[in-house]
XYZ file of C-alpha atoms in Angstrom:
553
model
C 0.098 -0.158 0.134
C 1.529 3.460 -1.182
C 0.483 6.407 0.730
C 0.717 9.990 -0.491
C 0.512 13.283 1.308
C -2.086 15.657 0.219
C -2.051 19.427 1.387
C -5.566 20.907 2.138
C -6.398 24.451 2.717
C -9.674 26.312 3.304
C -12.554 25.039 5.278
C -10.027 22.610 6.859
C -6.268 22.996 6.744
C -3.836 20.268 7.112
C -1.929 17.138 5.488
C -4.001 14.379 4.558
C -2.627 10.697 3.837
C -4.421 9.062 0.918
C -3.861 6.213 -1.293
C -3.979 7.945 -4.741
C -4.318 4.775 -6.769
C -7.522 3.584 -4.603
C -9.355 6.786 -3.400
C -11.964 8.453 -5.461
C -13.092 12.168 -5.137
C -16.207 10.879 -3.211
C -14.034 9.407 -0.657
C -11.624 12.258 -0.369
C -14.764 14.771 0.076
C -16.349 12.374 2.549
C -13.138 12.265 4.668
C -12.971 16.293 4.503
C -16.443 16.658 5.396
C -15.949 14.320 8.496
C -12.967 16.333 9.655
C -14.240 19.856 8.794
C -17.921 19.409 10.183
C -19.179 21.073 7.023
C -22.299 19.992 5.071
C -20.989 20.394 1.868
C -17.461 21.171 0.301
C -16.142 22.241 -3.176
C -12.644 20.889 -4.009
C -10.361 22.471 -6.479
C -6.993 21.166 -7.658
C -4.789 22.791 -10.046
C -7.795 25.194 -11.152
C -10.027 22.222 -11.776
C -13.193 21.536 -9.763
C -13.283 17.864 -8.449
C -16.656 16.341 -9.174
C -17.875 13.202 -7.388
C -19.250 11.944 -10.728
C -15.960 11.061 -12.338
C -16.865 7.236 -12.640
C -14.514 4.897 -11.082
C -11.333 7.195 -11.698
C -8.949 7.457 -8.850
C -7.066 10.329 -7.619
C -3.990 9.619 -9.717
C -6.052 9.199 -12.850
C -7.370 12.838 -12.060
C -3.887 14.174 -12.057
C -3.204 14.318 -8.173
C 0.208 13.300 -6.790
C 2.090 13.562 -3.546
C 2.192 16.994 -2.239
C -0.646 18.157 -4.407
C -2.701 21.020 -2.945
C -6.343 21.046 -2.793
C -8.611 24.025 -1.848
C -11.712 22.967 0.047
C -14.622 25.708 0.134
C -17.597 25.376 2.422
C -21.017 25.664 0.187
C -24.174 26.511 2.009
C -27.002 24.184 1.366
C -30.858 24.646 1.510
C -32.953 22.966 4.127
C -34.238 20.411 1.459
C -30.756 18.938 0.903
C -28.067 19.297 -1.903
C -29.790 21.262 -4.780
C -27.619 24.286 -4.219
C -24.607 22.171 -4.128
C -25.183 20.427 -7.464
C -26.097 23.634 -9.066
C -23.319 25.597 -7.682
C -20.817 22.751 -8.543
C -22.343 22.426 -12.101
C -22.103 26.111 -12.695
C -18.263 26.284 -11.491
C -17.467 23.441 -13.554
C -18.929 24.995 -16.659
C -17.290 28.248 -15.924
C -13.975 26.507 -15.455
C -14.346 24.508 -18.673
C -15.072 27.558 -20.653
C -11.998 29.413 -19.030
C -9.692 26.519 -19.782
C -10.940 26.308 -23.486
C -10.360 30.125 -24.034
C -6.819 29.610 -22.490
C -6.136 26.644 -24.775
C -7.317 28.445 -27.889
C -4.989 31.192 -26.994
C -1.945 28.995 -26.287
C -2.441 26.993 -29.551
C -2.868 30.307 -31.538
C 0.386 31.673 -30.070
C 2.464 28.325 -30.811
C 1.148 28.150 -34.371
C 1.158 31.696 -35.394
C 4.495 32.841 -34.515
C 6.889 30.494 -36.250
C 7.749 28.686 -33.100
C 8.559 25.016 -33.304
C 4.930 23.191 -32.715
C 4.864 20.992 -29.541
C 2.371 18.818 -31.582
C 3.352 16.874 -34.825
C 0.989 19.186 -36.851
C 0.726 22.872 -37.581
C -2.367 25.103 -37.498
C -2.286 27.174 -40.686
C -4.749 29.600 -42.239
C -6.354 28.730 -45.441
C -8.613 30.468 -48.140
C -11.680 28.523 -49.459
C -9.738 26.881 -52.064
C -7.674 25.159 -49.333
C -4.528 27.449 -50.140
C -2.401 28.531 -47.153
C -2.520 32.297 -46.566
C -0.484 34.600 -44.359
C -2.479 37.553 -43.025
C -1.071 40.576 -41.538
C 1.151 40.594 -38.318
C 1.446 37.985 -35.756
C -1.090 39.520 -33.730
C -3.587 39.237 -36.496
C -2.586 35.683 -37.062
C -3.228 34.643 -33.605
C -6.347 36.603 -33.208
C -8.122 34.895 -36.359
C -6.631 31.609 -35.473
C -8.265 31.790 -31.875
C -11.578 33.177 -33.372
C -11.566 30.269 -35.867
C -11.148 27.542 -33.436
C -13.531 29.054 -30.780
C -16.246 29.455 -33.738
C -15.610 25.884 -34.846
C -16.047 24.583 -31.162
C -19.327 26.788 -30.950
C -20.842 25.208 -34.002
C -19.957 21.757 -32.656
C -21.860 22.733 -29.379
C -24.757 24.001 -31.669
C -24.958 20.639 -33.217
C -25.471 18.869 -29.923
C -28.108 21.383 -28.810
C -26.002 22.862 -26.262
C -27.065 26.446 -27.102
C -26.237 28.025 -23.835
C -22.639 26.838 -23.892
C -22.302 27.509 -27.569
C -23.257 31.216 -26.898
C -20.543 31.515 -24.236
C -17.980 30.096 -26.693
C -18.924 32.142 -29.867
C -18.962 35.302 -27.515
C -15.263 34.526 -27.054
C -14.797 33.821 -30.646
C -16.123 37.123 -31.426
C -13.949 38.851 -28.852
C -10.962 37.066 -30.380
C -11.850 38.247 -34.000
C -12.060 41.746 -32.489
C -8.254 41.763 -31.935
C -7.527 41.400 -35.537
C -7.046 44.338 -37.999
C -10.822 45.112 -39.110
C -9.394 45.830 -42.730
C -8.347 42.158 -42.959
C -11.755 40.760 -41.425
C -13.748 42.712 -44.212
C -12.162 40.378 -46.894
C -14.036 37.358 -45.311
C -17.247 36.122 -44.074
C -16.250 34.332 -40.854
C -17.364 37.155 -38.662
C -20.620 37.555 -40.314
C -21.307 33.892 -40.113
C -20.422 34.022 -36.415
C -22.976 36.779 -35.791
C -25.655 34.747 -37.448
C -24.534 31.719 -35.144
C -24.898 33.945 -31.949
C -28.490 35.021 -33.009
C -29.433 31.510 -33.943
C -28.467 30.671 -30.334
C -30.679 33.417 -28.906
C -33.523 31.976 -31.114
C -33.053 28.549 -30.096
C -33.075 29.504 -26.479
C -36.307 31.462 -27.116
C -34.708 34.476 -25.296
C -36.518 37.573 -26.743
C -34.508 39.663 -24.241
C -31.637 39.778 -26.814
C -33.976 41.300 -29.386
C -32.179 44.606 -29.935
C -28.807 43.230 -29.820
C -29.878 40.538 -32.162
C -31.106 43.086 -34.704
C -27.869 44.987 -34.486
C -26.024 41.681 -35.071
C -28.075 40.711 -38.252
C -27.514 44.019 -39.826
C -23.748 43.850 -39.337
C -23.939 40.212 -40.551
C -25.927 41.071 -43.929
C -23.268 44.087 -44.514
C -20.391 41.906 -44.146
C -21.899 38.952 -46.274
C -22.579 41.461 -49.051
C -19.053 42.836 -48.959
C -17.389 39.437 -48.866
C -19.721 37.624 -51.280
C -20.450 40.553 -53.372
C -24.075 41.991 -54.385
C -26.365 38.865 -55.147
C -23.619 36.533 -54.201
C -21.821 37.193 -57.694
C -18.234 36.961 -56.078
C -18.978 33.848 -54.083
C -20.536 32.242 -57.206
C -17.419 32.887 -59.156
C -15.134 31.682 -56.474
C -16.874 28.548 -55.872
C -17.366 27.490 -59.590
C -20.965 28.449 -59.758
C -21.973 26.604 -56.835
C -24.657 27.737 -54.178
C -23.040 27.180 -50.698
C -24.523 30.294 -49.168
C -28.205 29.554 -49.814
C -28.763 27.994 -46.379
C -26.849 30.734 -44.593
C -29.241 33.297 -46.375
C -32.178 31.421 -45.312
C -31.211 31.237 -41.680
C -30.317 35.044 -41.960
C -33.831 35.936 -43.438
C -35.762 33.635 -41.024
C -34.056 35.534 -37.868
C -34.716 38.804 -39.477
C -38.436 37.784 -39.740
C -38.575 36.536 -36.324
C -37.059 39.933 -35.021
C -39.564 41.950 -37.131
C -42.459 39.905 -35.819
C -41.463 40.420 -32.236
C -41.109 44.184 -32.844
C -44.601 44.285 -34.326
C -43.463 44.841 -37.924
C -45.791 42.047 -39.343
C -45.559 43.231 -43.102
C -41.682 43.282 -42.937
C -41.596 40.018 -41.064
C -43.713 38.207 -43.727
C -41.702 39.549 -46.591
C -38.406 38.213 -44.813
C -39.964 34.873 -44.131
C -41.609 34.538 -47.460
C -38.129 35.248 -48.836
C -36.513 32.581 -46.774
C -39.141 30.010 -47.726
C -38.184 30.398 -51.364
C -34.684 29.467 -50.421
C -35.662 26.378 -48.485
C -33.990 23.488 -50.330
C -36.090 20.395 -49.616
C -33.756 17.544 -50.993
C -36.055 15.627 -53.278
C -36.371 11.709 -52.305
C -35.688 10.778 -56.144
C -32.297 12.843 -56.238
C -31.208 11.486 -52.857
C -32.194 7.908 -53.645
C -30.159 8.262 -56.882
C -26.889 9.124 -55.104
C -27.360 6.543 -52.292
C -27.729 3.919 -55.078
C -24.155 4.821 -56.334
C -22.820 3.991 -52.782
C -22.619 7.581 -51.417
C -23.621 8.295 -47.747
C -26.704 10.220 -47.068
C -24.998 12.897 -45.312
C -22.564 13.553 -48.244
C -25.446 13.231 -50.882
C -27.673 15.716 -49.004
C -24.708 18.014 -48.624
C -23.703 17.868 -52.202
C -27.244 18.579 -53.524
C -27.815 21.589 -51.041
C -24.254 23.113 -52.125
C -25.457 22.748 -55.770
C -28.916 23.991 -55.643
C -30.225 20.357 -55.913
C -28.602 19.787 -59.380
C -27.579 16.142 -59.353
C -25.001 16.325 -62.058
C -23.039 19.081 -60.189
C -23.587 17.283 -56.856
C -21.702 14.109 -58.305
C -19.002 16.400 -59.475
C -18.939 18.108 -56.205
C -18.616 14.755 -54.251
C -15.765 13.391 -56.506
C -13.929 16.747 -56.164
C -14.203 16.990 -52.377
C -12.791 13.426 -52.077
C -10.001 14.303 -54.106
C -9.450 17.386 -51.941
C -9.400 15.309 -48.834
C -6.953 12.895 -50.250
C -4.614 15.713 -51.048
C -5.104 17.256 -47.679
C -3.903 14.071 -46.190
C -0.928 13.979 -48.069
C -0.110 17.506 -47.264
C -0.744 16.789 -43.645
C 1.736 14.015 -43.562
C 4.211 15.906 -45.321
C 3.965 18.596 -42.885
C 4.352 16.191 -40.160
C 7.583 14.981 -41.680
C 8.850 18.591 -41.927
C 7.944 19.260 -38.162
C 9.847 16.176 -37.161
C 12.871 17.333 -39.430
C 12.787 20.863 -37.888
C 12.982 19.196 -34.205
C 16.156 17.807 -35.028
C 17.694 21.237 -35.972
C 16.856 22.892 -32.571
C 15.319 26.317 -32.477
C 16.785 29.988 -32.982
C 17.466 32.345 -30.154
C 14.084 33.518 -30.277
C 12.674 29.983 -29.907
C 11.645 29.968 -33.659
C 11.734 26.808 -35.750
C 14.410 26.634 -38.631
C 12.764 28.013 -41.891
C 12.448 25.049 -44.334
C 12.166 27.326 -47.315
C 15.462 29.031 -46.658
C 17.251 25.904 -45.873
C 16.214 24.329 -49.022
C 17.424 27.266 -51.036
C 20.977 26.898 -49.204
C 21.020 23.164 -49.910
C 20.144 23.869 -53.559
C 23.403 25.920 -54.040
C 25.403 23.060 -52.670
C 25.620 23.228 -48.820
C 25.467 20.388 -46.687
C 21.772 20.473 -45.077
C 22.509 20.028 -41.413
C 25.288 22.765 -41.506
C 22.945 25.226 -43.413
C 20.251 24.586 -40.765
C 22.681 25.345 -38.024
C 23.592 28.616 -39.877
C 20.012 29.443 -40.354
C 19.199 28.477 -36.502
C 22.082 30.865 -35.356
C 21.244 33.773 -37.335
C 17.432 33.787 -36.678
C 16.454 32.422 -40.102
C 18.295 35.366 -41.802
C 19.487 33.692 -45.141
C 22.045 36.229 -46.024
C 23.924 36.192 -42.698
C 23.720 32.389 -42.785
C 25.200 32.248 -46.057
C 27.951 34.616 -44.804
C 28.800 32.118 -42.052
C 28.736 29.185 -44.424
C 31.183 30.747 -46.707
C 33.459 31.814 -44.019
C 35.836 28.979 -42.980
C 36.185 29.889 -39.526
C 32.425 30.147 -38.756
C 31.854 27.120 -40.888
C 34.043 25.083 -38.558
C 32.485 26.380 -35.541
C 28.955 25.317 -37.012
C 30.521 21.865 -37.663
C 31.707 21.625 -34.076
C 28.164 22.446 -32.858
C 26.481 19.997 -34.805
C 28.904 17.258 -33.373
C 28.436 18.499 -29.944
C 24.684 18.346 -30.315
C 24.677 14.846 -31.516
C 26.794 13.970 -28.403
C 24.137 15.486 -26.044
C 21.420 13.855 -27.867
C 23.297 10.455 -27.661
C 23.867 10.865 -23.989
C 20.274 11.773 -23.165
C 18.902 8.872 -25.459
C 21.604 6.486 -23.660
C 20.362 7.565 -20.034
C 16.911 7.143 -21.001
C 17.383 3.824 -22.478
C 19.358 2.733 -19.378
C 16.533 3.902 -17.171
C 14.107 1.849 -19.167
C 15.868 -1.159 -19.113
C 17.091 -0.919 -15.448
C 13.293 -0.391 -14.691
C 12.550 -3.845 -16.226
C 14.744 -5.369 -13.659
C 18.157 -5.707 -15.379
C 21.496 -5.118 -13.763
C 22.699 -1.576 -14.651
C 26.161 -2.593 -15.513
C 24.772 -5.268 -17.896
C 22.664 -2.647 -19.448
C 25.378 -0.084 -19.885
C 27.484 -2.762 -21.635
C 24.715 -3.964 -23.912
C 24.058 -0.226 -24.938
C 27.684 0.143 -25.711
C 27.606 -2.892 -27.957
C 24.361 -2.332 -29.772
C 23.024 0.778 -31.590
C 19.558 0.727 -30.313
C 17.493 -0.099 -26.989
C 15.563 -2.698 -28.857
C 18.701 -4.550 -30.096
C 20.212 -4.271 -26.420
C 16.934 -5.512 -24.927
C 17.060 -8.562 -27.178
C 20.600 -9.449 -26.089
C 19.902 -9.012 -22.470
C 17.065 -11.355 -22.739
C 19.344 -14.148 -23.878
C 21.597 -13.730 -21.053
C 21.240 -15.184 -17.549
C 18.726 -13.038 -15.649
C 19.427 -11.191 -12.391
C 16.426 -9.252 -10.985
C 18.098 -6.527 -8.955
C 15.069 -4.310 -9.054
C 12.695 -6.640 -7.406
C 10.416 -7.030 -10.235
C 8.301 -9.999 -11.218
C 10.488 -11.517 -13.942
C 11.652 -10.523 -17.314
C 8.829 -11.927 -19.376
C 6.140 -9.909 -17.400
C 7.852 -6.835 -17.374
C 8.817 -6.851 -21.133
C 5.104 -7.331 -22.050
C 4.011 -4.715 -19.430
C 6.485 -1.905 -20.065
C 8.695 -1.821 -23.241
C 5.857 -0.769 -25.641
C 4.801 2.011 -23.169
C 8.368 3.093 -22.857
C 9.022 3.423 -26.783
C 5.815 5.237 -26.993
C 7.143 8.056 -24.816
C 10.285 8.467 -27.082
C 8.193 8.481 -30.236
C 7.920 11.459 -32.781
C 7.266 14.042 -30.217
C 9.284 12.331 -27.480
C 12.532 13.191 -25.634
C 15.095 12.645 -28.337
C 13.501 15.417 -30.571
C 12.989 17.604 -27.697
C 16.546 17.500 -26.693
C 17.557 18.473 -30.307
C 14.841 21.284 -30.153
C 16.675 23.261 -27.427
C 20.187 23.177 -28.623
C 20.263 26.947 -29.094
C 20.424 27.176 -25.324
C 22.464 24.088 -24.731
C 19.658 22.798 -22.273
C 17.548 19.925 -22.380
C 14.052 20.394 -23.755
C 12.473 19.288 -20.440
C 12.691 22.889 -19.283
C 10.106 23.700 -21.698
C 6.778 24.571 -20.017
C 4.899 21.608 -21.275
C 3.205 21.344 -18.059
C 1.107 24.411 -18.968
C -0.890 22.702 -21.793
C -4.306 21.695 -21.361
C -4.224 18.649 -23.844
C -7.811 17.978 -23.273
C -9.258 21.408 -24.382
C -6.522 21.637 -26.955
C -7.619 18.200 -28.389
C -11.249 19.396 -28.387
C -10.455 22.417 -30.437
C -8.035 20.853 -32.899
C -10.456 17.950 -33.359
C -13.160 20.089 -34.767
C -10.826 21.830 -36.996
C -9.494 18.647 -38.148
C -13.047 17.643 -39.787
C -13.826 20.973 -41.081
C -13.398 22.033 -44.752
C -14.310 25.119 -46.840
C -17.982 24.399 -46.782
C -18.328 23.574 -42.992
C -19.859 27.080 -42.175
C -22.414 26.806 -44.920
C -23.485 23.211 -44.121
C -26.865 23.618 -42.552
C -29.487 20.887 -42.304
C -32.246 23.782 -42.546
C -34.952 21.218 -40.982
C -35.423 23.446 -37.902
C -35.413 26.601 -40.084
C -38.158 25.231 -42.143
C -40.346 24.544 -39.200
C -39.728 27.904 -37.936
C -40.709 29.379 -41.046
C -43.922 27.588 -41.023
C -44.485 28.576 -37.229
C -44.060 32.324 -37.617
C -46.119 32.568 -40.964
C -48.923 30.987 -38.986
C -48.548 33.366 -36.194
C -48.640 36.308 -38.611
C -51.767 34.871 -40.488
C -53.420 34.503 -37.189
C -52.500 38.152 -36.283
C -53.847 39.340 -39.492
C -57.183 37.519 -39.287
C -57.636 38.601 -35.684
């Protein structure tokens, strides 16, 4: 039984001995309730509210360790029980999650907008509607629009799940992020206008008419922005999208909302006109067209999407599906290529300002005859200035210094890798001297392990035997030294001659970052326009009926 000490502050202060691998939040809370005499406690660790309903997860799985600090706050309850407790904890957890989401979006945008070496094996990049990479304005502009796009995508995902209240909060954060970007740049795109429409749609789905005046202003701005980005009567977007009609559903939703606002303001004729216009845009996918595409083996969702994007034209819908599949295939190839490039950049280290080596500049130097690794070191030292790097490469003295630095870096990386391999093999129960001898003899940890398994086994670590340990740990340990593992991080920090473990990786919120990048990973140029319109159709009929009743009254 391994006991750990957890430091408690707040309603009860002291050090509590717990079994991290056994205790759950519920057991920890009960222990503190007994000691403090409180009726209800809120527990916070590392900025996260600990909730009883975490399933069977123990405290270790929730991130607690020896000497972790926990704040225990007394919560008042009503005379009927714990409803106040549950509502309070739920609201706290919701607020905490939204704050984490915003922080994660800011951190991701910062890492991927300023040329720093990505922590991950991917890179977030801005693209236009044709999927081509674009570079907008300053680093501040890049960060602002990246953050806005991530939060907008997450808000739309919450809308699809029917979580409109949470979506509203996330979309508001997205709007705030976009506001930090140069307004002149945003006028070129329709992202902010679509976000405004999504915000008003959340008001509508929550049936909250208290937002009526704000909603009207938002829709006015949205209409102006859509016309500026798409051109009058959508002429510009029609040309850009090869005479497709992706914006129809968006206009339908916008006109519906304009009609709803007009109705609640008492402008019945204006409401009727807007709703009637929206009704003409309603794209009810014909059963025969859908059946035809389904018979060709396409999924229902992609068939409906293709028909809506092409104004129900079956021939164009077929072309659309084929083109989109080709784009996805090309995108996967580009993503794999970018992953390889990032892994390559990690081997070169970072510049004094912690930027990645610019591969475009590197390839230019290689083209004119310089050895790649030395050219990379010259760029790293000179903050990616190709002219200064060229001066260093053509100077015999600085060229020799570059080569010496590369040799030193390789030695550091080899020592770090050897130390890690030694720790891994010793942890399996092998004698340290035997491990060191095997690693000197063989080139890799795997080869050393294979050799050690053929030798008489002495378990100096008190383990349960070689076979069990090998099956239970080598895969895990190898996973820890993969494409973004220790070896690459050591190489990535050579500019400071320090191991990359000093990098503030612990500040990352991987859960929130995965949630944000997961939404972006499934998005494409048409995602913002991909609206089912079923609810919109029902709402149009509902409000037209209300207007008819008011006119006949």
